[in-house]
Short mmCIF file of C-alpha atoms in Angstrom, two decimals:
data_model
loop_
_atom_site.label_atom_id
_atom_site.label_comp_id
_atom_site.label_asym_id
_atom_site.label_seq_id
_atom_site.Cartn_x
_atom_site.Cartn_y
_atom_site.Cartn_z
CA MET A 102 23.04 11.75 -2.73
CA LEU A 103 22.46 14.01 0.28
CA PHE A 104 20.81 16.63 -1.94
CA LEU A 105 18.51 14.02 -3.46
CA LYS A 106 17.48 12.78 -0.02
CA PHE A 107 16.85 16.39 0.99
CA LEU A 108 14.58 16.97 -2.01
CA ILE A 109 12.61 13.80 -1.35
CA ALA A 110 12.40 14.43 2.41
CA ILE A 111 11.03 17.94 1.96
CA LEU A 112 8.33 16.80 -0.49
CA PRO A 113 5.58 16.40 2.17
CA ILE A 114 6.22 19.95 3.40
CA ILE A 115 6.19 21.37 -0.14
CA CYS A 116 3.00 19.48 -0.97
CA LEU A 117 1.38 20.76 2.21
CA ILE A 118 2.27 24.38 1.42
CA ILE A 119 1.01 24.04 -2.16
CA ALA A 120 -2.23 22.37 -1.04
CA LEU A 121 -2.93 25.04 1.57
CA SER A 122 -1.78 28.19 -0.19
CA GLY A 123 -1.95 27.32 -3.89
CA LEU A 124 -4.89 24.95 -4.13
CA LYS A 125 -6.76 26.54 -1.18
CA MET A 126 -7.48 23.05 0.14
CA PRO A 127 -9.05 22.67 3.60
CA ALA A 128 -6.41 21.88 6.22
CA HIS A 129 -7.82 18.51 7.25
CA LYS A 130 -7.68 17.27 3.63
CA ALA A 131 -4.25 18.78 2.92
CA THR A 132 -2.69 17.27 6.02
CA SER A 133 -4.29 13.88 5.34
CA ILE A 134 -2.68 13.84 1.87
CA ALA A 135 0.65 14.95 3.38
CA LEU A 136 0.45 12.05 5.83
CA VAL A 137 -0.10 9.52 3.03
CA ILE A 138 2.84 10.97 1.06
CA THR A 139 5.07 10.95 4.16
CA MET A 140 4.27 7.31 4.94
CA PHE A 141 4.93 6.28 1.34
CA LEU A 142 8.29 8.07 1.24
CA GLY A 143 9.30 6.80 4.67
CA ILE A 144 8.52 3.20 3.77
CA VAL A 145 9.89 3.21 0.19
CA PHE A 146 12.94 5.51 0.38
CA TRP A 147 13.91 5.40 4.06
CA LYS A 148 13.06 1.69 4.41
CA LEU A 149 10.87 2.28 7.45
CA ASN A 150 9.10 -0.94 8.41
CA VAL A 151 5.36 -0.73 7.61
CA PHE A 152 4.45 -1.78 11.15
CA TYR A 153 6.87 0.80 12.56
CA ALA A 154 5.33 3.47 10.33
CA ALA A 155 1.83 2.57 11.53
CA SER A 156 2.95 2.73 15.16
CA ALA A 157 4.53 6.15 14.50
CA VAL A 158 1.19 7.37 13.15
CA LEU A 159 -0.58 5.98 16.22
CA GLU A 160 1.89 7.79 18.48
CA GLY A 161 1.25 11.00 16.57
CA ILE A 162 -2.53 10.65 16.94
CA LEU A 163 -2.33 9.89 20.66
CA ASN A 164 0.11 12.76 21.20
CA ALA A 165 -2.24 15.07 19.29
CA LEU A 166 -5.33 14.07 21.24
CA TRP A 167 -3.59 14.31 24.61
CA PRO A 168 -2.60 16.97 25.49
CA ILE A 169 -2.88 19.23 22.39
CA CYS A 170 -6.47 18.70 21.23
CA LEU A 171 -7.54 18.44 24.85
CA VAL A 172 -6.22 21.95 25.51
CA ILE A 173 -7.83 23.36 22.38
CA VAL A 174 -11.25 21.88 23.14
CA ALA A 175 -10.96 23.01 26.77
CA ALA A 176 -10.07 26.57 25.75
CA LEU A 177 -12.89 26.80 23.20
CA PHE A 178 -15.32 25.18 25.63
CA THR A 179 -14.43 27.87 28.17
CA TYR A 180 -15.07 30.63 25.67
CA ASN A 181 -18.29 29.11 24.30
CA LEU A 182 -19.64 28.60 27.82
CA THR A 183 -19.04 32.26 28.66
CA LEU A 184 -20.96 33.11 25.49
CA ARG A 185 -23.86 30.88 26.53
CA THR A 186 -24.04 32.24 30.08
CA GLY A 187 -23.86 35.83 28.84
CA ALA A 188 -20.66 36.50 30.77
CA MET A 189 -18.86 37.46 27.58
CA GLU A 190 -21.21 40.44 27.19
CA SER A 191 -20.06 41.75 30.56
CA ILE A 192 -16.44 41.18 29.58
CA LYS A 193 -17.01 43.09 26.33
CA LYS A 194 -18.47 46.03 28.24
CA MET A 195 -15.55 46.10 30.65
CA LEU A 196 -12.99 45.93 27.85
CA ALA A 197 -14.82 48.65 25.94
CA GLY A 198 -14.66 50.64 29.18
CA VAL A 199 -10.87 50.39 29.13
CA SER A 200 -10.84 51.64 25.56
CA PRO A 201 -13.10 51.31 22.52
CA ASP A 202 -9.96 51.34 20.34
CA LYS A 203 -9.41 47.95 18.74
CA ARG A 204 -5.66 48.57 18.64
CA VAL A 205 -5.53 48.98 22.41
CA LEU A 206 -7.69 45.91 22.98
CA THR A 207 -5.38 43.94 20.70
CA LEU A 208 -2.41 44.97 22.84
CA ILE A 209 -4.16 44.04 26.08
CA ILE A 210 -5.80 40.78 24.97
CA GLY A 211 -3.75 39.56 22.01
CA TRP A 212 -0.34 40.62 23.30
CA GLY A 213 -0.54 40.82 27.11
CA PHE A 214 -3.12 38.12 27.81
CA GLY A 215 -1.85 35.97 24.91
CA CYS A 216 1.71 35.96 26.29
CA PHE A 217 0.28 35.13 29.71
CA MET A 218 -1.64 32.12 28.34
CA GLU A 219 1.49 30.93 26.53
CA GLY A 220 3.53 31.26 29.70
CA MET A 221 0.97 29.39 31.80
CA ALA A 222 -0.42 26.75 29.45
CA GLY A 223 0.84 26.85 25.86
CA PHE A 224 -0.46 24.11 23.52
CA GLY A 225 -2.51 26.52 21.40
CA THR A 226 -4.27 28.42 24.21
CA ALA A 227 -2.35 31.62 23.39
CA VAL A 228 -4.01 31.68 19.96
CA ALA A 229 -7.39 30.08 20.68
CA ILE A 230 -8.53 32.16 23.66
CA PRO A 231 -7.24 35.66 22.73
CA ALA A 232 -8.31 35.32 19.06
CA SER A 233 -11.83 34.23 20.02
CA MET A 234 -12.11 37.08 22.53
CA LEU A 235 -10.89 39.69 20.03
CA ALA A 236 -13.32 38.46 17.39
CA GLY A 237 -16.05 38.38 20.02
CA ILE A 238 -15.64 42.07 20.89
CA GLY A 239 -15.84 43.12 17.26
CA LEU A 240 -12.45 42.88 15.54
CA ASN A 241 -12.05 41.48 12.06
CA PRO A 242 -11.81 37.73 12.87
CA LEU A 243 -9.03 36.91 10.39
CA ALA A 244 -6.96 39.90 11.50
CA ALA A 245 -7.43 38.78 15.11
CA VAL A 246 -6.02 35.32 14.32
CA VAL A 247 -3.10 36.64 12.27
CA SER A 248 -2.12 39.10 15.00
CA CYS A 249 -2.21 36.35 17.64
CA LEU A 250 -0.13 34.01 15.47
CA VAL A 251 2.50 36.74 15.06
CA ALA A 252 2.44 37.56 18.77
CA ASN A 253 2.86 33.92 19.78
CA SER A 254 6.19 33.48 17.98
CA THR A 255 8.58 34.82 20.65
CA PRO A 256 6.82 33.73 23.89
CA THR A 257 6.89 30.09 22.70
CA ALA A 258 10.42 29.57 24.05
CA PHE A 259 9.25 30.26 27.60
CA GLY A 260 5.84 28.65 27.15
CA SER A 261 4.16 26.23 29.58
CA VAL A 262 6.29 27.55 32.45
CA GLY A 263 9.54 27.12 30.52
CA ILE A 264 9.04 23.56 29.23
CA PRO A 265 10.71 24.09 25.78
CA LEU A 266 13.93 25.40 27.33
CA VAL A 267 13.92 22.83 30.12
CA THR A 268 13.55 20.14 27.43
CA LEU A 269 16.31 21.74 25.33
CA SER A 270 18.54 21.67 28.41
CA SER A 271 18.00 17.95 28.86
CA VAL A 272 18.74 17.33 25.17
CA THR A 273 21.88 19.46 24.94
CA GLY A 274 23.32 19.32 28.46
CA ILE A 275 23.41 23.14 28.65
CA SER A 276 21.82 24.58 31.81
CA SER A 277 18.29 25.95 31.35
CA HIS A 278 19.38 29.21 33.00
CA THR A 279 22.11 29.76 30.40
CA LEU A 280 19.70 28.88 27.61
CA ALA A 281 17.09 31.30 29.01
CA ALA A 282 19.58 34.18 29.03
CA ASN A 283 20.73 33.47 25.47
CA THR A 284 17.14 33.04 24.25
CA ALA A 285 16.06 36.37 25.75
CA MET A 286 19.04 38.01 24.09
CA ILE A 287 18.37 36.55 20.64
CA GLU A 288 14.61 37.19 20.83
CA VAL A 289 14.54 40.67 22.37
CA ILE A 290 14.33 42.64 19.10
CA LEU A 291 11.52 40.51 17.65
CA ALA A 292 9.67 40.53 20.98
CA PHE A 293 9.87 44.32 21.03
CA ILE A 294 8.54 44.85 17.49
CA SER A 295 5.74 42.26 17.76
CA PRO A 296 3.16 44.62 19.39
CA PHE A 297 3.78 47.20 16.66
CA ILE A 298 3.18 44.58 13.96
CA MET A 299 -0.01 43.47 15.73
CA VAL A 300 -1.34 47.03 15.62
CA CYS A 301 -0.56 47.22 11.91
CA VAL A 302 -2.33 43.89 11.29
CA VAL A 303 -5.59 44.82 13.04
CA GLY A 304 -5.47 48.42 11.80
CA GLY A 305 -4.96 47.58 8.14
CA GLY A 306 -1.40 48.79 7.66
CA ILE A 307 1.37 50.96 9.06
CA LYS A 308 -1.00 53.94 9.14
CA ALA A 309 -2.66 52.29 12.13
CA LEU A 310 0.33 53.33 14.27
CA LYS A 311 -0.76 56.95 13.95
CA GLY A 312 -1.84 58.03 17.41
CA ALA A 313 -1.01 54.60 18.85
CA VAL A 314 2.80 54.72 19.05
CA PRO A 315 2.98 55.81 22.73
CA ILE A 316 0.66 53.09 24.04
CA THR A 317 2.24 50.45 21.77
CA LEU A 318 5.65 51.49 23.07
CA VAL A 319 4.38 51.07 26.63
CA ALA A 320 2.97 47.62 25.80
CA ALA A 321 6.28 46.58 24.22
CA LEU A 322 8.62 47.90 26.92
CA SER A 323 6.46 46.86 29.89
CA TYR A 324 6.61 43.30 28.60
CA VAL A 325 10.14 43.09 27.21
CA VAL A 326 12.02 44.71 30.11
CA PRO A 327 10.68 42.50 32.96
CA TRP A 328 10.66 39.50 30.59
CA TYR A 329 14.33 39.99 29.76
CA ILE A 330 15.43 40.63 33.34
CA THR A 331 13.51 37.59 34.61
CA ALA A 332 15.05 35.33 31.95
CA VAL A 333 18.60 36.48 32.74
CA VAL A 334 18.27 36.58 36.52
CA VAL A 335 15.71 33.89 37.38
CA GLY A 336 15.65 31.44 34.46
CA ALA A 337 13.25 29.80 32.01
CA GLU A 338 10.06 29.37 34.02
CA LEU A 339 8.76 32.88 34.75
CA PRO A 340 9.65 35.38 31.95
CA ASN A 341 6.33 35.18 30.05
CA ILE A 342 4.24 35.29 33.22
CA VAL A 343 6.05 38.24 34.81
CA GLY A 344 6.30 40.15 31.53
CA SER A 345 2.64 39.67 30.56
CA ILE A 346 1.23 40.71 33.95
CA CYS A 347 3.37 43.88 33.92
CA CYS A 348 2.33 44.50 30.31
CA MET A 349 -1.42 44.21 30.93
CA ALA A 350 -1.31 46.47 33.99
CA CYS A 351 0.82 49.15 32.30
CA THR A 352 -1.17 49.06 29.04
CA VAL A 353 -4.50 49.55 30.86
CA ILE A 354 -3.04 52.57 32.68
CA ALA A 355 -1.50 53.92 29.47
CA ALA A 356 -4.85 53.57 27.69
CA LYS A 357 -6.38 56.08 30.10
CA ILE A 358 -3.51 58.51 29.54
CA PHE A 359 -2.73 58.23 25.82
CA ASN A 360 -5.90 56.86 24.26
CA SER A 361 -8.94 58.32 25.98
CA LYS A 362 -10.38 59.51 22.63
CA PRO A 363 -9.41 57.10 19.82
CA GLU A 364 -9.91 57.84 16.14
CA ALA A 365 -13.31 56.68 14.88
CA GLU A 366 -11.97 54.30 12.23
CA TYR A 367 -10.24 52.20 14.90
CA SER A 368 -13.19 52.02 17.28
CA ILE A 369 -14.79 48.63 17.88
CA GLU A 370 -18.06 50.35 17.01
CA THR A 371 -16.81 50.61 13.41
CA LEU A 372 -17.01 47.00 12.30
CA ASP A 373 -15.70 45.44 9.10
CA ASN A 374 -18.89 44.22 7.46
CA SER A 375 -16.94 42.45 4.73
CA GLU A 376 -16.31 39.56 7.13
CA GLU A 377 -19.24 37.47 8.29
CA SER A 378 -18.89 35.76 11.66
CA THR A 379 -21.22 34.72 14.42
CA LEU A 380 -18.68 36.10 16.84
CA LEU A 381 -19.00 39.69 15.63
CA VAL A 382 -20.92 42.07 17.83
CA ALA A 383 -23.40 44.32 16.06
CA LYS A 384 -22.56 48.01 16.12
CA GLU A 385 -26.02 48.87 17.37
CA GLU A 386 -25.68 46.49 20.32
CA ILE A 387 -22.41 48.04 21.50
CA SER A 388 -23.75 51.55 21.09
CA ALA A 389 -26.94 50.67 22.95
CA ASN A 390 -24.98 49.22 25.86
CA ARG A 391 -22.84 52.32 26.07
CA ASP A 392 -25.82 54.67 25.85
CA LYS A 393 -27.43 52.90 28.79
CA GLY A 394 -24.36 53.73 30.80
CA GLU A 395 -24.51 50.40 32.57
CA ALA A 396 -21.89 50.02 35.27
CA ILE A 397 -20.58 46.54 35.86
CA SER A 398 -20.47 45.83 39.60
CA PHE A 399 -17.42 44.19 41.13
CA SER A 400 -19.32 40.98 41.88
CA LYS A 401 -20.67 40.76 38.32
CA ALA A 402 -17.21 41.47 36.91
CA LEU A 403 -15.72 38.76 39.12
CA GLN A 404 -18.44 36.35 38.01
CA ALA A 405 -17.80 37.12 34.33
CA TRP A 406 -14.03 36.71 34.58
CA CYS A 407 -14.25 33.75 36.97
CA PRO A 408 -13.23 30.99 34.49
CA PHE A 409 -10.19 32.95 33.30
CA ILE A 410 -9.16 33.90 36.83
CA LEU A 411 -9.46 30.25 37.87
CA ILE A 412 -7.39 29.17 34.86
CA PHE A 413 -4.64 31.54 36.01
CA ILE A 414 -4.77 30.46 39.66
CA MET A 415 -5.01 26.73 38.99
CA LEU A 416 -2.30 26.65 36.32
CA LEU A 417 -0.04 28.69 38.58
CA PHE A 418 -0.50 26.60 41.71
CA THR A 419 -0.17 23.25 39.90
CA SER A 420 3.01 24.31 38.09
CA THR A 421 6.59 23.62 39.17
CA LEU A 422 6.56 27.02 40.87
CA PHE A 423 4.65 25.32 43.70
CA PRO A 424 6.55 22.04 44.07
CA ALA A 425 4.46 20.69 46.97
CA ILE A 426 1.28 20.60 44.85
CA ASN A 427 3.09 19.72 41.64
CA ARG A 428 4.85 16.72 43.21
CA LEU A 429 1.52 15.50 44.55
CA ILE A 430 -0.31 15.40 41.19
CA ALA A 431 2.55 15.02 38.67
CA PRO A 432 2.98 11.25 39.28
CA ILE A 433 -0.68 10.61 38.38
CA LYS A 434 0.03 9.62 34.81
CA SER A 435 0.46 6.72 32.43
CA VAL A 436 3.63 6.24 30.40
CA ALA A 437 3.83 4.10 27.28
CA VAL A 438 6.18 3.54 24.35
CA VAL A 439 3.94 3.39 21.30
CA TYR A 440 6.51 3.34 18.50
CA ALA A 441 7.46 -0.27 17.77
CA GLY A 442 10.93 0.44 16.38
CA LYS A 443 14.19 1.41 18.06
CA GLY A 444 14.44 4.79 19.74
CA GLY A 445 10.73 5.14 20.48
CA SER A 446 10.06 8.03 22.83
CA LYS A 447 7.99 7.63 25.96
CA LEU A 448 4.48 9.04 25.68
CA ALA A 449 3.19 10.38 28.99
CA PHE A 450 -0.51 10.90 29.68
CA SER A 451 -0.85 13.16 32.73
CA TRP A 452 -4.39 12.69 33.98
CA ILE A 453 -4.50 15.76 36.23
CA ASN A 454 -1.39 17.88 35.80
CA THR A 455 -1.97 18.90 32.19
CA PRO A 456 -3.30 22.27 30.98
CA GLY A 457 -6.34 20.80 29.23
CA VAL A 458 -7.72 19.07 32.32
CA ILE A 459 -7.03 22.11 34.51
CA ILE A 460 -8.74 24.46 32.04
CA PHE A 461 -11.76 22.14 31.87
CA VAL A 462 -12.06 22.08 35.66
CA ALA A 463 -11.75 25.87 35.82
CA ALA A 464 -14.36 26.27 33.07
CA ILE A 465 -16.84 23.96 34.81
CA ILE A 466 -16.43 25.69 38.18
CA GLY A 467 -16.72 29.06 36.42
CA GLY A 468 -19.83 27.83 34.61
CA PHE A 469 -21.51 26.93 37.92
CA VAL A 470 -20.57 30.36 39.30
CA GLN A 471 -22.19 31.94 36.23
CA GLY A 472 -25.36 29.89 36.75
CA ALA A 473 -24.93 27.29 33.99
CA LYS A 474 -26.64 23.92 34.41
CA ILE A 475 -24.87 20.61 33.84
CA SER A 476 -27.11 19.94 30.82
CA THR A 477 -26.03 23.29 29.35
CA MET A 478 -22.35 22.48 29.82
CA ILE A 479 -22.78 19.07 28.16
CA GLU A 480 -24.59 20.69 25.26
CA VAL A 481 -21.84 23.31 24.86
CA LEU A 482 -19.15 20.62 25.01
CA PHE A 483 -20.76 18.49 22.30
CA SER A 484 -21.34 21.59 20.18
CA THR A 485 -17.66 22.54 20.57
CA LEU A 486 -16.52 19.04 19.56
CA LYS A 487 -18.88 18.93 16.59
CA SER A 488 -17.74 22.29 15.23
CA ASN A 489 -14.04 21.47 15.64
CA TRP A 490 -13.70 17.91 14.37
CA LYS A 491 -11.81 19.10 11.29
CA THR A 492 -9.30 20.86 13.52
CA ILE A 493 -8.81 17.67 15.52
CA VAL A 494 -8.24 15.65 12.32
CA THR A 495 -5.77 18.28 11.08
CA ILE A 496 -3.72 18.21 14.27
CA CYS A 497 -3.70 14.40 14.40
CA CYS A 498 -2.40 14.28 10.82
CA VAL A 499 0.25 16.96 11.43
CA MET A 500 1.57 15.21 14.52
CA SER A 501 1.61 11.88 12.64
CA VAL A 502 3.58 13.46 9.79
CA ALA A 503 6.08 14.79 12.33
CA LYS A 504 6.48 11.37 13.98
CA VAL A 505 6.97 9.49 10.69
CA MET A 506 9.45 12.10 9.42
CA GLY A 507 11.33 11.99 12.71
CA TYR A 508 11.55 8.22 13.14
CA SER A 509 12.36 7.56 9.48
CA GLY A 510 15.25 10.04 9.46
CA MET A 511 13.67 12.46 6.99
CA ILE A 512 13.94 15.47 9.30
CA ALA A 513 17.57 14.68 10.17
CA ASP A 514 18.40 14.51 6.45
CA ILE A 515 16.76 17.88 5.80
CA ALA A 516 18.79 19.49 8.57
CA SER A 517 22.02 17.72 7.57
CA PHE A 518 21.81 19.02 4.01
CA LEU A 519 21.23 22.57 5.22
CA VAL A 520 24.31 22.30 7.44
CA VAL A 521 26.54 21.02 4.62
CA ALA A 522 25.16 23.52 2.12
CA THR A 523 25.78 26.59 4.27
CA GLY A 524 29.09 25.90 6.04
CA SER A 525 30.39 28.97 7.91
CA ALA A 526 27.17 30.82 7.07
CA TYR A 527 25.26 28.26 9.11
CA PRO A 528 24.09 30.77 11.77
CA LEU A 529 22.06 32.52 9.06
CA ILE A 530 19.92 29.41 8.58
CA SER A 531 20.00 28.07 12.15
CA PRO A 532 16.64 29.73 12.98
CA LEU A 533 15.26 28.42 9.67
CA ILE A 534 16.02 24.85 10.74
CA GLY A 535 14.11 25.53 13.95
CA ALA A 536 11.30 27.05 11.89
CA VAL A 537 11.08 23.84 9.82
CA GLY A 538 10.65 21.94 13.07
CA GLY A 539 8.03 24.41 14.29
CA PHE A 540 6.15 24.16 11.00
CA VAL A 541 6.09 20.36 11.01
CA THR A 542 5.43 19.74 14.72
CA GLY A 543 3.61 22.91 15.83
CA SER A 544 5.55 22.72 19.10
CA GLY A 545 8.57 24.57 20.46
CA THR A 546 9.27 21.62 22.73
CA SER A 547 9.17 19.07 19.89
CA THR A 548 11.44 21.32 17.81
CA CYS A 549 13.97 21.28 20.63
CA VAL A 550 13.82 17.48 20.76
CA LEU A 551 14.17 17.12 16.97
CA PHE A 552 16.91 19.62 16.26
CA GLY A 553 18.39 20.74 19.59
CA GLY A 554 21.18 18.15 19.63
CA LEU A 555 21.95 18.64 15.93
CA GLN A 556 22.21 22.43 16.32
CA VAL A 557 24.53 22.22 19.32
CA LYS A 558 26.76 19.58 17.69
CA THR A 559 27.02 21.70 14.55
CA ALA A 560 27.88 24.77 16.64
CA GLN A 561 30.69 22.84 18.34
CA ASN A 562 32.05 21.64 14.99
CA LEU A 563 32.06 25.22 13.70
CA SER A 564 33.52 26.62 16.97
CA LEU A 565 30.36 28.63 17.65
CA ALA A 566 28.72 29.24 21.03
CA PRO A 567 26.46 26.18 21.56
CA ALA A 568 23.99 28.01 23.84
CA TRP A 569 23.54 30.77 21.24
CA ILE A 570 22.79 28.35 18.39
CA ALA A 571 20.49 26.35 20.67
CA ALA A 572 18.63 29.59 21.40
CA ALA A 573 18.36 30.21 17.65
CA ASN A 574 16.72 26.80 17.32
CA VAL A 575 14.00 27.50 19.88
CA LEU A 576 13.44 30.99 18.41
CA GLY A 577 12.97 29.40 14.99
CA GLY A 578 10.54 26.89 16.46
CA GLY A 579 8.32 29.73 17.66
CA ILE A 580 8.50 31.48 14.29
CA GLY A 581 7.61 28.26 12.48
CA LYS A 582 4.43 28.00 14.54
CA MET A 583 3.13 31.09 12.70
CA ILE A 584 2.52 29.02 9.58
CA CYS A 585 2.09 25.61 11.16
CA PRO A 586 -1.17 23.97 9.93
CA GLN A 587 -1.90 22.99 13.52
CA SER A 588 -1.69 26.59 14.79
CA ILE A 589 -3.64 27.94 11.83
CA ALA A 590 -6.36 25.32 12.33
CA ILE A 591 -6.61 26.32 16.00
CA GLY A 592 -7.01 29.96 14.98
CA ALA A 593 -9.63 29.18 12.35
CA SER A 594 -11.67 27.21 14.87
CA ALA A 595 -11.35 29.94 17.48
CA ILE A 596 -13.18 32.40 15.20
CA ASP A 597 -15.64 29.77 13.95
CA LYS A 598 -14.16 29.83 10.45
CA SER A 599 -12.89 26.32 9.77
CA GLY A 600 -12.03 26.19 6.08
CA SER A 601 -10.34 29.60 6.05
CA GLU A 602 -6.90 28.13 6.83
CA SER A 603 -5.44 28.92 3.40
CA LYS A 604 -6.51 32.56 3.71
CA ILE A 605 -4.93 32.82 7.15
CA LEU A 606 -1.72 31.20 5.85
CA GLY A 607 -1.55 33.67 2.97
CA SER A 608 -1.95 36.59 5.35
CA VAL A 609 0.61 35.47 7.93
CA PHE A 610 3.27 34.09 5.56
CA LYS A 611 4.87 37.48 4.86
CA TYR A 612 5.38 38.06 8.58
CA PHE A 613 6.91 34.59 8.87
CA LEU A 614 9.44 35.39 6.14
CA CYS A 615 10.36 38.72 7.76
CA TYR A 616 10.84 37.10 11.16
CA VAL A 617 13.00 34.26 9.75
CA VAL A 618 15.24 36.72 7.89
CA ILE A 619 15.61 39.01 10.92
CA ALA A 620 16.27 36.02 13.20
CA GLY A 621 18.98 34.72 10.84
CA ILE A 622 20.72 38.11 10.73
CA ILE A 623 20.57 38.46 14.53
CA CYS A 624 21.93 34.93 14.99
CA PHE A 625 24.80 35.53 12.55
CA LEU A 626 25.77 38.88 14.07
CA GLY A 627 25.57 37.40 17.54
CA THR A 628 28.19 34.77 16.69
CA LEU A 629 30.67 37.59 16.03
CA PHE A 630 30.47 38.69 19.68
CA ILE A 631 29.30 35.63 21.63
CA LYS A 632 31.85 32.83 21.96
#
């Protein structure tokens, strides 16, 4: 009976994978079909009241629009506005001045800056902003997205100033500090190898590491070492932020030492003409800019980077790291229970203290600094919304699927079967359970809510270390985001290629499988030493 319920419960996920990867269906259509299937199964097999099911869908849509879609639109609005004002051209010149090597730029922007955005904001910004910037300076757009999806797997646990682990702590009763230490321990190997994989992705294979091993090693160690120490000593809030800032600074310095003359095939001047994108910079334009020898003044550089600097400052000062400000604006919110059945979670709408609003404010101020008119900003905003409506529909459907599966008991039945089926080998599939949550919800925090209690209870029943298995769950949640339709849709929109979701999924799926297998082995071996 349990196996049958497992097979039926996993049908929406299987259908979604087949629609995206096998039938090459656009994500907004595939997720809409998955939602219909999920509602049918929830109502017919799990006896979920029709009204309850409808309210679960409404909760999913509202949760998707605020804060997730808000953050995505804000991030893309910021990028598009810098394109319109011409500031992105100055940023391109400065980045090319650091190094014309696309592998180095991937390490600085995709790895360092991406981990920083995850640590500060989360909610898709770590894929949307770095991927759009990498495509904008001349990298293959699809490779840029895939590399950012891979990179975003391990920082997810400490994203949004530690929210996933803080949430996991409240669900499991284990202190967030203990969880942070265990999570850093279980993630350290994957965090270390991620920059190397990114270089291989953007460089077209393992051969891309030739001549780039020293700087990639610097990028990996300068992030992982401070990240690990901060997690163990300080706790869940700061690891991504401290690690990413150290990483960006050290990688820029290392670029001058190890990569002053990159190989021609990895230069951003050598573009991949097989991919068409409005974000690609023409080779002639880059060469012309370099031939002119234009120096970017400090004031012009500050003006160009202004929105991103403001995003950093404003997210930092409104976070829990500055309690005086945070306590002032955090209560400005509305809380509602949308789900009509028992056990409905509270949905909070923070009107100021949410990354999307803060990024919008930073973008608007930055736009004024860069000389943009209000009419221009409105035009850019409407253009951004128009070009990303499919992404918004996709995310609304994915979140609705997650809510219906959660409230009906489908997700619990999937996890329960996996527990019974594996027994003492459970640690091998513990990260996989988290990955299922990450795939369905697209959120490390939601994965902790869905499976955190189950994982800890199972660990106690099997006499395993609860904090270690809980850490495996949040690691799996980050890995699952690699192939989550929501994350992939964000990436496709970031490079102005909505409709390419199936191609992105096909490219990133092999890395997902490798990460899940490695995570399972690490989790299992860890249980032999951690009690």
